[in-house]
């Protein structure tokens, strides 16, 4: 398939890359390939799903304010951001339909597609010509890293897929991590227990800094796979291949053990220090400030970029952040509820809870008690989950008003409310016990008893109405 670059021309301020792949013809500026994100962005543009911001926009708060204003709308393309007038894309995964579009799958099949990809990863295909080239180290300061919120520690890279190799097994891991940009180095937020953190502990035990590749704006499948909690020892780049339905093309970085997607807009190589740490703090998924945390410093060793790079910025707590974080956990909840024999018709980690703390699930009820069993399965699938509401199959879990209708007309607290005290909660919930990190969890079963006459509970319909919308 041939594509056209819908973003012609270079940034007027961009400096020329210096070639490192001697003897290898870099075709990126001439021919775009299907695994390049531009392929997907071209489709979005054809479908009128991209809004272009033509005026020059500042990196400090201004871009973030526009992203927040347009959070529920189209994907954004900023043509000129910051001192160096770099291109920035945002909100590309801000709607469920854009995520499914990126993966070439219908919206209602996304969760199952992801579960399937996690179970059947595809080996990557090594190629020799990436879409990026090594550039001068000074280019690091030209990245359009945004400062989002008033009291954040500083500018954060928010979309980066960080790749590291397990020193014990040699298996790679890819996960998204936010990086606080300091003068010439980063501070990386690594949540304890996540795979990158586990791998880092192994480097620490060996007394070696951890080599990482920080990939910005790869193919969407890479971002979705990297946001997914894959089982330990599974390379998320192989999951990306399964999502794409073809092996992900990767290149081995010169003088490194790391393989990265061959189609990416920026790749930064670095070493995560086992000695140096610094405090960082930022706005997290609930839109509240996280507590300051002492986190490792990343020394940058080289930077690569495409000839006219697109930098992907994700607004913390924006739709894109929430959906990318929530989607894999929705899939996990779906899987766990179906494992106990209950059919799930729809699942949604709700917006107000940061797509993280509360779930709404609609089920096909076959036995009395299915609603409560679904609550237990959901709470055990996602340790941060605080509350879950179970709905009948005619209620859309993505529709707040429909959920409220179900509360109002189908729920009586006695017997349908499950409360679990002192369970492990999310550190992001300021109302949880901040010392023990425990919380109260609840589940509400709004499903109707199988013995009641359903007609009395149904929404009245107007014939012909469905055809109008
Ligand atoms: C936009 C976004 C930002 C994220 N930021 C961080 C972060 O700063 N630190 C972190 O540990 N996890 C972060 N995550 C979550 C991890 O990327 C995610 O849980 C991933 O599945 C962990 O991978 P693992 O299975 O290799 O542990 C972020 C996810 C998204 C979607």
CSV table of C-alpha atoms and ligand atoms in Angstrom, one decimal:
chain,number,residue,atom,x,y,z
A,1,UNK,CA,0.0,0.0,0.0
A,2,UNK,CA,1.3,3.5,-0.8
A,3,UNK,CA,0.6,6.4,1.5
A,4,UNK,CA,1.2,10.1,1.2
A,5,UNK,CA,2.7,12.1,4.0
A,6,UNK,CA,-0.1,14.3,5.1
A,7,UNK,CA,2.3,16.5,6.9
A,8,UNK,CA,4.5,17.7,4.1
A,9,UNK,CA,7.6,19.9,4.5
A,10,UNK,CA,9.9,20.2,7.5
A,11,UNK,CA,9.7,22.4,10.5
A,12,UNK,CA,11.4,25.6,9.5
A,13,UNK,CA,13.6,25.5,12.6
A,14,UNK,CA,14.6,21.8,12.4
A,15,UNK,CA,18.3,21.1,11.9
A,16,UNK,CA,19.5,18.4,9.6
A,17,UNK,CA,20.0,14.9,10.9
A,18,UNK,CA,23.5,13.4,10.6
A,19,UNK,CA,23.5,9.9,9.1
A,20,UNK,CA,24.8,7.0,11.1
A,21,UNK,CA,23.6,4.0,9.2
A,22,UNK,CA,26.5,4.0,6.8
A,23,UNK,CA,25.8,2.1,3.7
A,24,UNK,CA,22.1,1.9,4.5
A,25,UNK,CA,19.7,4.0,2.5
A,26,UNK,CA,17.3,5.7,4.8
A,27,UNK,CA,14.0,5.9,2.9
A,28,UNK,CA,11.9,7.5,5.6
A,29,UNK,CA,11.5,10.9,4.1
A,30,UNK,CA,10.7,9.4,0.6
A,31,UNK,CA,8.4,6.5,1.3
A,32,UNK,CA,6.3,5.9,4.3
A,33,UNK,CA,5.6,2.4,5.4
A,34,UNK,CA,2.5,0.9,6.8
A,35,UNK,CA,3.9,0.5,10.3
A,36,UNK,CA,4.7,4.2,10.4
A,37,UNK,CA,2.2,6.1,12.5
A,38,UNK,CA,1.7,8.5,9.5
A,39,UNK,CA,-0.3,5.8,7.8
A,40,UNK,CA,-2.8,5.9,10.7
A,41,UNK,CA,-2.8,9.7,10.9
A,42,UNK,CA,-3.4,9.9,7.2
A,43,UNK,CA,-6.5,7.8,7.7
A,44,UNK,CA,-7.7,9.9,10.6
A,45,UNK,CA,-7.2,13.0,8.5
A,46,UNK,CA,-9.2,11.6,5.6
A,47,UNK,CA,-12.0,10.9,8.0
A,48,UNK,CA,-12.0,14.4,9.4
A,49,UNK,CA,-10.7,13.2,12.8
A,50,UNK,CA,-7.8,15.6,13.1
A,51,UNK,CA,-7.9,19.2,14.1
A,52,UNK,CA,-4.8,21.2,13.0
A,53,UNK,CA,-3.5,24.0,15.2
A,54,UNK,CA,-1.6,26.3,12.9
A,55,UNK,CA,-0.6,29.1,15.2
A,56,UNK,CA,2.6,28.8,17.2
A,57,UNK,CA,2.0,27.3,20.6
A,58,UNK,CA,4.2,27.5,23.8
A,59,UNK,CA,5.4,24.3,25.5
A,60,UNK,CA,4.7,25.7,29.0
A,61,UNK,CA,1.0,25.3,29.8
A,62,UNK,CA,-0.3,26.8,26.4
A,63,UNK,CA,-0.3,23.4,24.5
A,64,UNK,CA,-1.7,21.6,27.6
A,65,UNK,CA,-4.5,24.2,27.9
A,66,UNK,CA,-5.5,23.6,24.3
A,67,UNK,CA,-5.3,19.8,24.8
A,68,UNK,CA,-7.6,20.1,27.8
A,69,UNK,CA,-10.1,22.3,26.0
A,70,UNK,CA,-10.3,19.9,23.1
A,71,UNK,CA,-10.0,16.7,25.2
A,72,UNK,CA,-13.3,15.2,24.2
A,73,UNK,CA,-12.9,16.1,20.5
A,74,UNK,CA,-10.7,15.3,17.6
A,75,UNK,CA,-7.0,14.2,17.5
A,76,UNK,CA,-4.8,17.3,17.4
A,77,UNK,CA,-1.9,18.2,15.2
A,78,UNK,CA,0.1,21.2,16.4
A,79,UNK,CA,2.3,22.5,13.5
A,80,UNK,CA,4.7,24.5,15.6
A,81,UNK,CA,5.3,24.0,19.3
A,82,UNK,CA,8.0,25.6,21.5
A,83,UNK,CA,11.3,27.4,20.7
A,84,UNK,CA,12.1,25.1,17.8
A,85,UNK,CA,8.7,25.0,16.2
A,86,UNK,CA,8.4,21.2,16.3
A,87,UNK,CA,5.3,19.2,15.3
A,88,UNK,CA,3.2,17.6,18.1
A,89,UNK,CA,0.3,15.2,17.9
A,90,UNK,CA,-2.1,14.7,20.7
A,91,UNK,CA,-5.3,13.0,21.7
A,92,UNK,CA,-4.9,10.4,18.9
A,93,UNK,CA,-6.1,7.7,21.3
A,94,UNK,CA,-8.6,10.0,23.0
A,95,UNK,CA,-11.7,8.1,21.8
A,96,UNK,CA,-12.4,4.4,21.8
A,97,UNK,CA,-13.2,4.4,18.1
A,98,UNK,CA,-9.8,5.9,17.3
A,99,UNK,CA,-8.0,3.2,19.3
A,100,UNK,CA,-10.0,0.5,17.4
A,101,UNK,CA,-9.4,2.3,14.1
A,102,UNK,CA,-5.6,2.3,14.9
A,103,UNK,CA,-5.8,-1.5,15.4
A,104,UNK,CA,-8.1,-2.1,12.4
A,105,UNK,CA,-10.8,-3.7,14.5
A,106,UNK,CA,-14.4,-2.9,15.4
A,107,UNK,CA,-14.8,-0.9,18.6
A,108,UNK,CA,-16.8,-3.7,20.5
A,109,UNK,CA,-14.0,-6.2,19.7
A,110,UNK,CA,-11.1,-4.3,21.0
A,111,UNK,CA,-10.9,-5.9,24.4
A,112,UNK,CA,-11.0,-9.4,23.0
A,113,UNK,CA,-8.5,-8.5,20.3
A,114,UNK,CA,-6.1,-7.3,23.0
A,115,UNK,CA,-6.6,-10.5,25.1
A,116,UNK,CA,-5.9,-12.6,22.0
A,117,UNK,CA,-2.8,-10.6,21.2
A,118,UNK,CA,-1.5,-11.2,24.7
A,119,UNK,CA,-2.0,-14.9,24.3
A,120,UNK,CA,-0.5,-15.2,20.8
A,121,UNK,CA,2.4,-12.8,20.4
A,122,UNK,CA,4.2,-12.6,17.0
A,123,UNK,CA,7.9,-12.7,16.8
A,124,UNK,CA,9.4,-9.3,15.5
A,125,UNK,CA,11.0,-9.0,12.2
A,126,UNK,CA,14.5,-7.5,12.2
A,127,UNK,CA,15.1,-5.0,9.4
A,128,UNK,CA,18.1,-2.7,8.7
A,129,UNK,CA,16.5,0.6,7.7
A,130,UNK,CA,14.7,2.6,10.4
A,131,UNK,CA,12.7,5.7,9.8
A,132,UNK,CA,15.0,7.6,12.1
A,133,UNK,CA,18.7,8.6,12.2
A,134,UNK,CA,21.1,9.6,14.9
A,135,UNK,CA,21.3,13.3,15.4
A,136,UNK,CA,23.5,15.7,17.3
A,137,UNK,CA,23.3,15.4,21.1
A,138,UNK,CA,22.2,19.1,21.2
A,139,UNK,CA,18.9,18.0,19.7
A,140,UNK,CA,17.8,16.7,23.1
A,141,UNK,CA,17.0,20.3,24.2
A,142,UNK,CA,14.9,20.8,21.0
A,143,UNK,CA,12.3,18.2,22.0
A,144,UNK,CA,9.0,19.9,22.4
A,145,UNK,CA,8.5,18.5,26.0
A,146,UNK,CA,5.4,20.1,27.5
A,147,UNK,CA,4.8,21.4,31.0
A,148,UNK,CA,1.2,20.5,31.7
A,149,UNK,CA,0.0,21.6,35.1
A,150,UNK,CA,0.7,24.5,37.4
A,151,UNK,CA,2.5,22.6,40.2
A,152,UNK,CA,4.1,19.7,38.3
A,153,UNK,CA,7.9,19.3,38.9
A,154,UNK,CA,8.6,20.5,35.3
A,155,UNK,CA,8.1,19.4,31.7
A,156,UNK,CA,7.3,15.7,31.2
A,157,UNK,CA,7.5,13.3,28.3
A,158,UNK,CA,4.3,11.5,28.7
A,159,UNK,CA,3.9,9.0,25.8
A,160,UNK,CA,7.3,7.3,25.8
A,161,UNK,CA,7.6,3.5,25.4
A,162,UNK,CA,10.6,2.5,27.4
A,163,UNK,CA,12.4,-0.6,26.3
A,164,UNK,CA,14.9,-2.6,28.4
A,165,UNK,CA,16.3,-6.0,28.3
A,166,UNK,CA,16.2,-8.4,31.3
A,167,UNK,CA,19.8,-9.1,32.2
A,168,UNK,CA,18.9,-12.6,33.3
A,169,UNK,CA,16.9,-13.8,30.3
A,170,UNK,CA,17.7,-11.3,27.6
A,171,UNK,CA,14.0,-10.9,27.0
A,172,UNK,CA,12.9,-7.3,26.3
A,173,UNK,CA,10.2,-5.4,28.1
A,174,UNK,CA,8.3,-2.4,26.7
A,175,UNK,CA,6.2,-0.1,28.9
A,176,UNK,CA,5.1,3.5,29.0
A,177,UNK,CA,6.8,5.7,31.6
A,178,UNK,CA,6.7,9.4,32.1
A,179,UNK,CA,10.0,11.2,32.2
A,180,UNK,CA,10.7,14.5,33.8
A,181,UNK,CA,13.0,16.5,31.5
A,182,UNK,CA,15.9,18.1,33.2
A,183,UNK,CA,18.9,19.9,31.6
A,184,UNK,CA,20.5,17.0,29.6
A,185,UNK,CA,18.9,14.2,31.6
A,186,UNK,CA,15.6,12.7,32.7
A,187,UNK,CA,14.0,11.4,35.9
A,188,UNK,CA,12.0,8.3,35.2
A,189,UNK,CA,8.8,7.4,37.0
A,190,UNK,CA,8.9,3.6,37.6
A,191,UNK,CA,6.1,2.3,39.6
A,192,UNK,CA,7.4,-0.3,42.1
A,193,UNK,CA,6.6,-3.9,41.0
A,194,UNK,CA,6.0,-3.1,37.3
A,195,UNK,CA,8.3,-5.1,35.0
A,196,UNK,CA,10.7,-2.2,34.2
A,197,UNK,CA,11.2,-1.7,37.9
A,198,UNK,CA,11.7,-5.5,38.4
A,199,UNK,CA,14.3,-5.5,35.6
A,200,UNK,CA,16.0,-2.4,37.2
A,201,UNK,CA,16.3,-4.3,40.5
A,202,UNK,CA,18.3,-7.0,38.6
A,203,UNK,CA,20.7,-4.4,37.2
A,204,UNK,CA,21.0,-3.0,40.6
A,205,UNK,CA,21.9,-6.4,42.0
A,206,UNK,CA,24.6,-6.7,39.3
A,207,UNK,CA,25.9,-3.2,40.0
A,208,UNK,CA,25.2,-2.0,36.5
A,209,UNK,CA,23.2,0.9,35.1
A,210,UNK,CA,20.2,-0.2,33.0
A,211,UNK,CA,20.4,0.6,29.3
A,212,UNK,CA,17.1,1.8,27.9
A,213,UNK,CA,15.6,3.0,24.6
A,214,UNK,CA,13.0,5.6,24.9
A,215,UNK,CA,10.7,5.5,21.9
A,216,UNK,CA,8.4,8.4,21.1
A,217,UNK,CA,5.5,8.2,18.5
A,218,UNK,CA,5.9,4.6,17.2
A,219,UNK,CA,3.1,2.7,15.5
A,220,UNK,CA,-0.1,2.9,17.7
A,221,UNK,CA,0.0,-0.9,18.3
A,222,UNK,CA,3.3,-0.4,20.1
A,223,UNK,CA,1.8,2.2,22.4
A,224,UNK,CA,-1.3,0.0,23.1
A,225,UNK,CA,0.9,-3.0,23.8
A,226,UNK,CA,3.3,-1.1,26.0
A,227,UNK,CA,0.3,0.2,28.1
A,228,UNK,CA,-0.9,-3.3,28.6
A,229,UNK,CA,0.2,-5.3,31.7
A,230,UNK,CA,1.6,-8.4,29.8
A,231,UNK,CA,2.7,-11.4,31.8
A,232,UNK,CA,6.3,-11.3,33.0
A,233,UNK,CA,8.8,-12.4,30.4
A,234,UNK,CA,6.5,-11.5,27.4
A,235,UNK,CA,8.0,-8.9,25.1
A,236,UNK,CA,5.3,-6.3,24.4
A,237,UNK,CA,6.7,-5.6,20.9
A,238,UNK,CA,5.6,-9.1,20.0
A,239,UNK,CA,2.2,-8.3,21.4
A,240,UNK,CA,2.2,-5.2,19.1
A,241,UNK,CA,2.8,-7.5,16.2
A,242,UNK,CA,-0.1,-9.7,17.2
A,243,UNK,CA,-2.3,-6.5,17.4
A,244,UNK,CA,-1.2,-5.5,13.9
A,245,UNK,CA,-1.6,-9.0,12.5
A,246,UNK,CA,2.0,-9.0,11.2
A,247,UNK,CA,5.4,-9.1,12.8
A,248,UNK,CA,6.5,-5.7,14.1
A,249,UNK,CA,9.6,-4.5,12.2
A,250,UNK,CA,12.4,-3.7,14.6
A,251,UNK,CA,16.0,-2.5,14.3
A,252,UNK,CA,18.9,-3.3,16.6
A,253,UNK,CA,20.5,-0.1,17.8
A,254,UNK,CA,24.1,0.3,17.0
A,255,UNK,CA,26.4,-1.0,19.8
A,256,UNK,CA,23.4,-2.0,21.9
A,257,UNK,CA,21.5,-5.2,22.8
A,258,UNK,CA,18.2,-3.4,22.3
A,259,UNK,CA,15.8,-3.7,19.4
A,260,UNK,CA,13.3,-0.9,18.8
A,261,UNK,CA,10.4,-0.4,16.4
A,262,UNK,CA,12.0,0.5,13.0
A,263,UNK,CA,9.2,3.0,12.5
A,264,UNK,CA,9.3,5.6,15.2
A,265,UNK,CA,9.7,9.4,15.2
A,266,UNK,CA,12.2,9.7,18.1
A,267,UNK,CA,14.4,7.2,19.8
A,268,UNK,CA,16.5,8.3,22.8
A,269,UNK,CA,19.1,5.9,24.2
A,270,UNK,CA,20.1,6.2,27.9
A,271,UNK,CA,21.3,4.6,31.0
A,272,UNK,CA,19.2,4.5,34.1
A,273,UNK,CA,21.5,5.2,37.0
A,274,UNK,CA,21.6,2.8,39.9
A,275,UNK,CA,23.0,5.5,42.1
A,276,UNK,CA,21.5,8.8,41.2
A,277,UNK,CA,17.9,9.7,42.1
A,278,UNK,CA,15.9,12.9,42.1
A,279,UNK,CA,12.5,13.9,43.4
A,280,UNK,CA,9.7,14.2,40.8
A,281,UNK,CA,6.0,14.8,41.0
A,282,UNK,CA,3.2,15.3,38.5
A,283,UNK,CA,-0.5,15.3,37.9
A,284,UNK,CA,-1.6,11.7,37.6
A,285,UNK,CA,-4.6,10.0,36.0
A,286,UNK,CA,-7.2,11.3,38.5
A,287,UNK,CA,-6.2,14.8,37.8
A,288,UNK,CA,-4.8,15.3,41.2
A,289,UNK,CA,-1.1,15.8,42.1
A,290,UNK,CA,0.8,12.6,42.9
A,291,UNK,CA,3.1,12.8,46.0
A,292,UNK,CA,6.8,13.7,45.3
A,293,UNK,CA,8.8,10.5,44.8
A,294,UNK,CA,12.5,9.8,44.7
A,295,UNK,CA,13.1,8.3,41.3
A,296,UNK,CA,16.1,7.2,39.2
A,297,UNK,CA,17.9,9.6,36.8
A,298,UNK,CA,18.4,8.6,33.1
A,299,UNK,CA,21.7,9.7,31.5
A,300,UNK,CA,21.1,10.3,27.8
A,301,UNK,CA,23.7,8.7,25.5
A,302,UNK,CA,22.3,9.4,22.1
A,303,UNK,CA,19.2,10.7,20.2
A,304,UNK,CA,17.7,9.6,16.9
A,305,UNK,CA,14.8,11.1,15.0
A,306,UNK,CA,13.0,11.0,11.7
A,307,UNK,CA,13.6,13.8,9.2
A,308,UNK,CA,10.4,15.8,10.1
A,309,UNK,CA,9.5,14.3,13.5
A,310,UNK,CA,6.1,14.2,15.1
A,311,UNK,CA,6.2,14.3,18.9
A,312,UNK,CA,3.3,12.6,20.7
A,313,UNK,CA,2.2,14.4,23.8
A,314,UNK,CA,-0.4,12.8,26.1
A,315,UNK,CA,-2.2,15.1,28.6
A,316,UNK,CA,-2.0,13.6,32.0
A,317,UNK,CA,-5.5,12.8,33.2
A,318,UNK,CA,-6.8,13.5,29.7
A,319,UNK,CA,-8.9,11.1,27.7
A,320,UNK,CA,-5.9,9.6,26.0
A,321,UNK,CA,-4.1,8.8,29.2
A,322,UNK,CA,-7.2,7.3,30.8
A,323,UNK,CA,-8.2,5.2,27.8
A,324,UNK,CA,-4.8,3.8,27.3
A,325,UNK,CA,-4.4,3.0,30.9
A,326,UNK,CA,-8.0,1.7,31.4
A,327,UNK,CA,-8.5,-0.4,28.3
A,328,UNK,CA,-6.1,-3.3,29.2
A,329,UNK,CA,-7.7,-3.5,32.6
A,330,UNK,CA,-11.2,-3.5,31.2
A,331,UNK,CA,-10.0,-6.5,29.1
A,332,UNK,CA,-8.7,-8.2,32.2
A,333,UNK,CA,-12.0,-7.6,34.1
A,334,UNK,CA,-13.9,-9.0,31.1
A,335,UNK,CA,-11.7,-12.0,31.0
A,336,UNK,CA,-12.0,-12.7,34.8
A,337,UNK,CA,-15.8,-12.3,34.8
A,338,UNK,CA,-16.2,-14.6,31.8
A,339,UNK,CA,-13.8,-17.1,33.4
A,340,UNK,CA,-16.5,-17.8,36.0
A,341,UNK,CA,-19.1,-18.4,33.3
A,342,UNK,CA,-20.8,-15.0,33.1
A,343,UNK,CA,-21.2,-13.4,29.7
A,344,UNK,CA,-20.0,-9.8,29.6
A,345,UNK,CA,-21.9,-7.5,27.1
A,346,UNK,CA,-20.0,-4.3,27.9
A,347,UNK,CA,-17.3,-3.0,30.2
A,348,UNK,CA,-16.2,0.5,31.0
A,349,UNK,CA,-13.8,2.0,33.6
A,350,UNK,CA,-15.6,5.2,34.2
A,351,UNK,CA,-14.3,8.6,33.2
A,352,UNK,CA,-14.9,10.3,36.5
A,353,UNK,CA,-12.8,7.7,38.3
A,354,UNK,CA,-9.8,8.3,35.9
A,355,UNK,CA,-10.8,5.1,34.0
A,356,UNK,CA,-9.1,3.4,36.9
A,357,UNK,CA,-11.0,3.2,40.1
A,358,UNK,CA,-14.6,2.4,39.1
A,359,UNK,CA,-16.0,-0.1,36.6
A,360,UNK,CA,-19.4,-0.5,35.1
A,361,UNK,CA,-20.2,-3.9,33.6
A,362,UNK,CA,-23.2,-5.2,31.8
A,363,UNK,CA,-23.8,-8.9,31.9
A,364,UNK,CA,-26.2,-11.5,30.6
A,365,UNK,CA,-27.7,-12.9,33.9
A,366,UNK,CA,-28.4,-16.6,33.8
A,367,UNK,CA,-28.5,-17.4,37.6
A,368,UNK,CA,-29.5,-15.5,40.7
A,369,UNK,CA,-26.2,-14.4,42.2
A,370,UNK,CA,-24.4,-13.8,38.9
A,371,UNK,CA,-24.4,-10.0,39.6
A,372,UNK,CA,-22.6,-10.5,42.9
A,373,UNK,CA,-20.2,-13.1,41.5
A,374,UNK,CA,-19.3,-10.6,38.7
A,375,UNK,CA,-18.5,-8.0,41.4
A,376,UNK,CA,-16.1,-10.4,43.1
A,377,UNK,CA,-14.4,-11.4,39.8
A,378,UNK,CA,-14.0,-7.7,38.8
A,379,UNK,CA,-12.5,-6.6,42.1
A,380,UNK,CA,-10.0,-9.5,42.0
A,381,UNK,CA,-9.0,-8.7,38.3
A,382,UNK,CA,-7.8,-5.2,38.9
A,383,UNK,CA,-6.2,-4.5,42.4
A,384,UNK,CA,-6.7,-0.7,42.1
A,385,UNK,CA,-10.5,-1.1,41.5
A,386,UNK,CA,-12.5,0.5,44.2
A,387,UNK,CA,-16.0,0.2,43.1
A,388,UNK,CA,-18.0,-1.8,40.5
A,389,UNK,CA,-21.6,-1.6,39.4
A,390,UNK,CA,-23.1,-4.5,37.6
A,391,UNK,CA,-25.8,-3.8,35.0
A,392,UNK,CA,-28.4,-5.8,33.0
A,393,UNK,CA,-27.6,-6.4,29.4
A,394,UNK,CA,-29.9,-3.6,28.2
A,395,UNK,CA,-27.9,-1.0,30.0
A,396,UNK,CA,-24.9,0.6,28.3
A,397,UNK,CA,-22.0,0.8,30.7
A,398,UNK,CA,-20.4,3.7,28.8
A,399,UNK,CA,-23.5,5.9,29.4
A,400,UNK,CA,-23.5,7.6,32.8
A,401,UNK,CA,-27.3,8.5,32.5
A,402,UNK,CA,-28.1,4.8,31.8
A,403,UNK,CA,-26.1,3.7,34.8
A,404,UNK,CA,-28.0,6.3,36.9
A,405,UNK,CA,-31.3,5.0,35.5
A,406,UNK,CA,-30.3,1.5,36.6
A,407,UNK,CA,-29.4,2.7,40.1
A,408,UNK,CA,-32.6,4.6,40.4
A,409,UNK,CA,-35.0,2.0,39.1
A,410,UNK,CA,-33.4,-1.4,39.7
A,411,UNK,CA,-31.4,-1.1,42.9
A,412,UNK,CA,-32.4,-1.5,46.5
A,413,UNK,CA,-29.4,-1.6,48.8
A,414,UNK,CA,-30.4,-4.6,50.9
A,415,UNK,CA,-28.6,-7.7,49.6
A,416,UNK,CA,-27.3,-6.0,46.5
A,417,UNK,CA,-24.5,-4.1,48.0
A,418,UNK,CA,-21.1,-5.8,48.6
A,419,UNK,CA,-18.6,-4.0,50.9
A,420,UNK,CA,-15.0,-5.1,51.5
A,421,UNK,CA,-13.1,-3.2,54.2
A,422,UNK,CA,-9.3,-2.9,54.5
A,423,UNK,CA,-8.5,-4.2,51.0
A,424,UNK,CA,-5.4,-3.0,49.1
A,425,UNK,CA,-6.2,0.2,47.2
A,426,UNK,CA,-4.7,2.6,44.7
A,427,UNK,CA,-2.0,5.0,46.0
A,428,UNK,CA,-3.6,7.5,43.6
A,429,UNK,CA,-6.8,7.7,45.7
A,430,UNK,CA,-6.3,10.4,48.3
A,431,UNK,CA,-9.2,9.0,50.4
A,432,UNK,CA,-7.5,5.7,50.9
A,433,UNK,CA,-5.5,5.1,54.1
A,434,UNK,CA,-2.2,6.7,53.0
A,435,UNK,CA,-0.1,4.8,55.5
A,436,UNK,CA,-1.3,1.2,54.9
A,437,UNK,CA,-2.6,1.9,51.4
A,438,UNK,CA,-5.8,0.1,52.2
A,439,UNK,CA,-9.3,1.2,51.2
A,440,UNK,CA,-13.0,0.3,51.3
A,441,UNK,CA,-14.2,-1.5,48.2
A,442,UNK,CA,-17.8,-1.7,47.1
A,443,UNK,CA,-19.9,-3.5,44.5
A,444,UNK,CA,-23.4,-2.7,43.5
A,445,UNK,CA,-25.6,-5.3,41.8
A,446,UNK,CA,-28.3,-3.5,39.9
A,447,UNK,CA,-29.4,-6.5,37.9
A,448,UNK,CA,-33.0,-7.6,38.1
A,449,UNK,CA,-33.9,-10.8,39.8
A,450,UNK,CA,-34.7,-13.5,37.3
A,451,UNK,CA,-38.1,-13.9,38.9
A,452,UNK,CA,-39.4,-10.4,38.3
A,453,UNK,CA,-41.6,-9.3,35.4
A,454,UNK,CA,-39.0,-7.4,33.2
A,455,UNK,CA,-41.6,-5.3,31.2
A,456,UNK,CA,-42.1,-2.9,34.2
A,457,UNK,CA,-38.4,-2.0,34.2
A,458,UNK,CA,-37.7,-1.4,30.5
A,459,UNK,CA,-37.3,2.0,28.9
A,460,UNK,CA,-40.2,2.9,26.7
A,461,UNK,CA,-39.4,3.0,23.0
A,462,UNK,CA,-40.5,5.3,20.2
A,463,UNK,CA,-40.9,3.3,16.9
A,464,UNK,CA,-38.5,4.6,14.3
A,465,UNK,CA,-36.3,6.5,16.8
A,466,UNK,CA,-33.3,4.1,16.4
A,467,UNK,CA,-33.2,4.7,12.7
A,468,UNK,CA,-32.9,8.4,13.1
A,469,UNK,CA,-29.6,8.4,15.1
B,1,LIG,C1,0.0,7.5,29.3
B,1,LIG,C2,0.6,6.5,30.3
B,1,LIG,C3,1.5,6.9,31.2
B,1,LIG,C4,2.1,6.0,32.1
B,1,LIG,N1,3.0,6.4,32.9
B,1,LIG,C5,3.6,5.5,33.8
B,1,LIG,C6,4.7,5.9,34.6
B,1,LIG,O1,5.1,7.1,34.6
B,1,LIG,N2,5.3,4.9,35.4
B,1,LIG,C7,4.9,3.6,35.4
B,1,LIG,O2,5.5,2.8,36.1
B,1,LIG,N3,3.8,3.2,34.6
B,1,LIG,C8,3.2,4.1,33.8
B,1,LIG,N4,2.2,3.8,33.0
B,1,LIG,C9,1.6,2.4,33.1
B,1,LIG,C10,2.5,1.3,32.5
B,1,LIG,O3,3.0,1.7,31.2
B,1,LIG,C11,1.6,0.1,32.3
B,1,LIG,O4,1.0,-0.3,33.5
B,1,LIG,C12,2.3,-1.1,31.7
B,1,LIG,O5,1.4,-2.1,31.4
B,1,LIG,C13,3.4,-1.6,32.6
B,1,LIG,O6,4.1,-2.6,31.8
B,1,LIG,P1,4.7,-4.0,32.4
B,1,LIG,O7,3.6,-5.0,32.1
B,1,LIG,O8,5.8,-4.2,31.5
B,1,LIG,O9,5.0,-3.8,33.8
B,1,LIG,C14,1.6,4.7,32.1
B,1,LIG,C15,0.7,4.3,31.2
B,1,LIG,C16,0.1,5.2,30.3
B,1,LIG,C17,-0.9,4.7,29.3
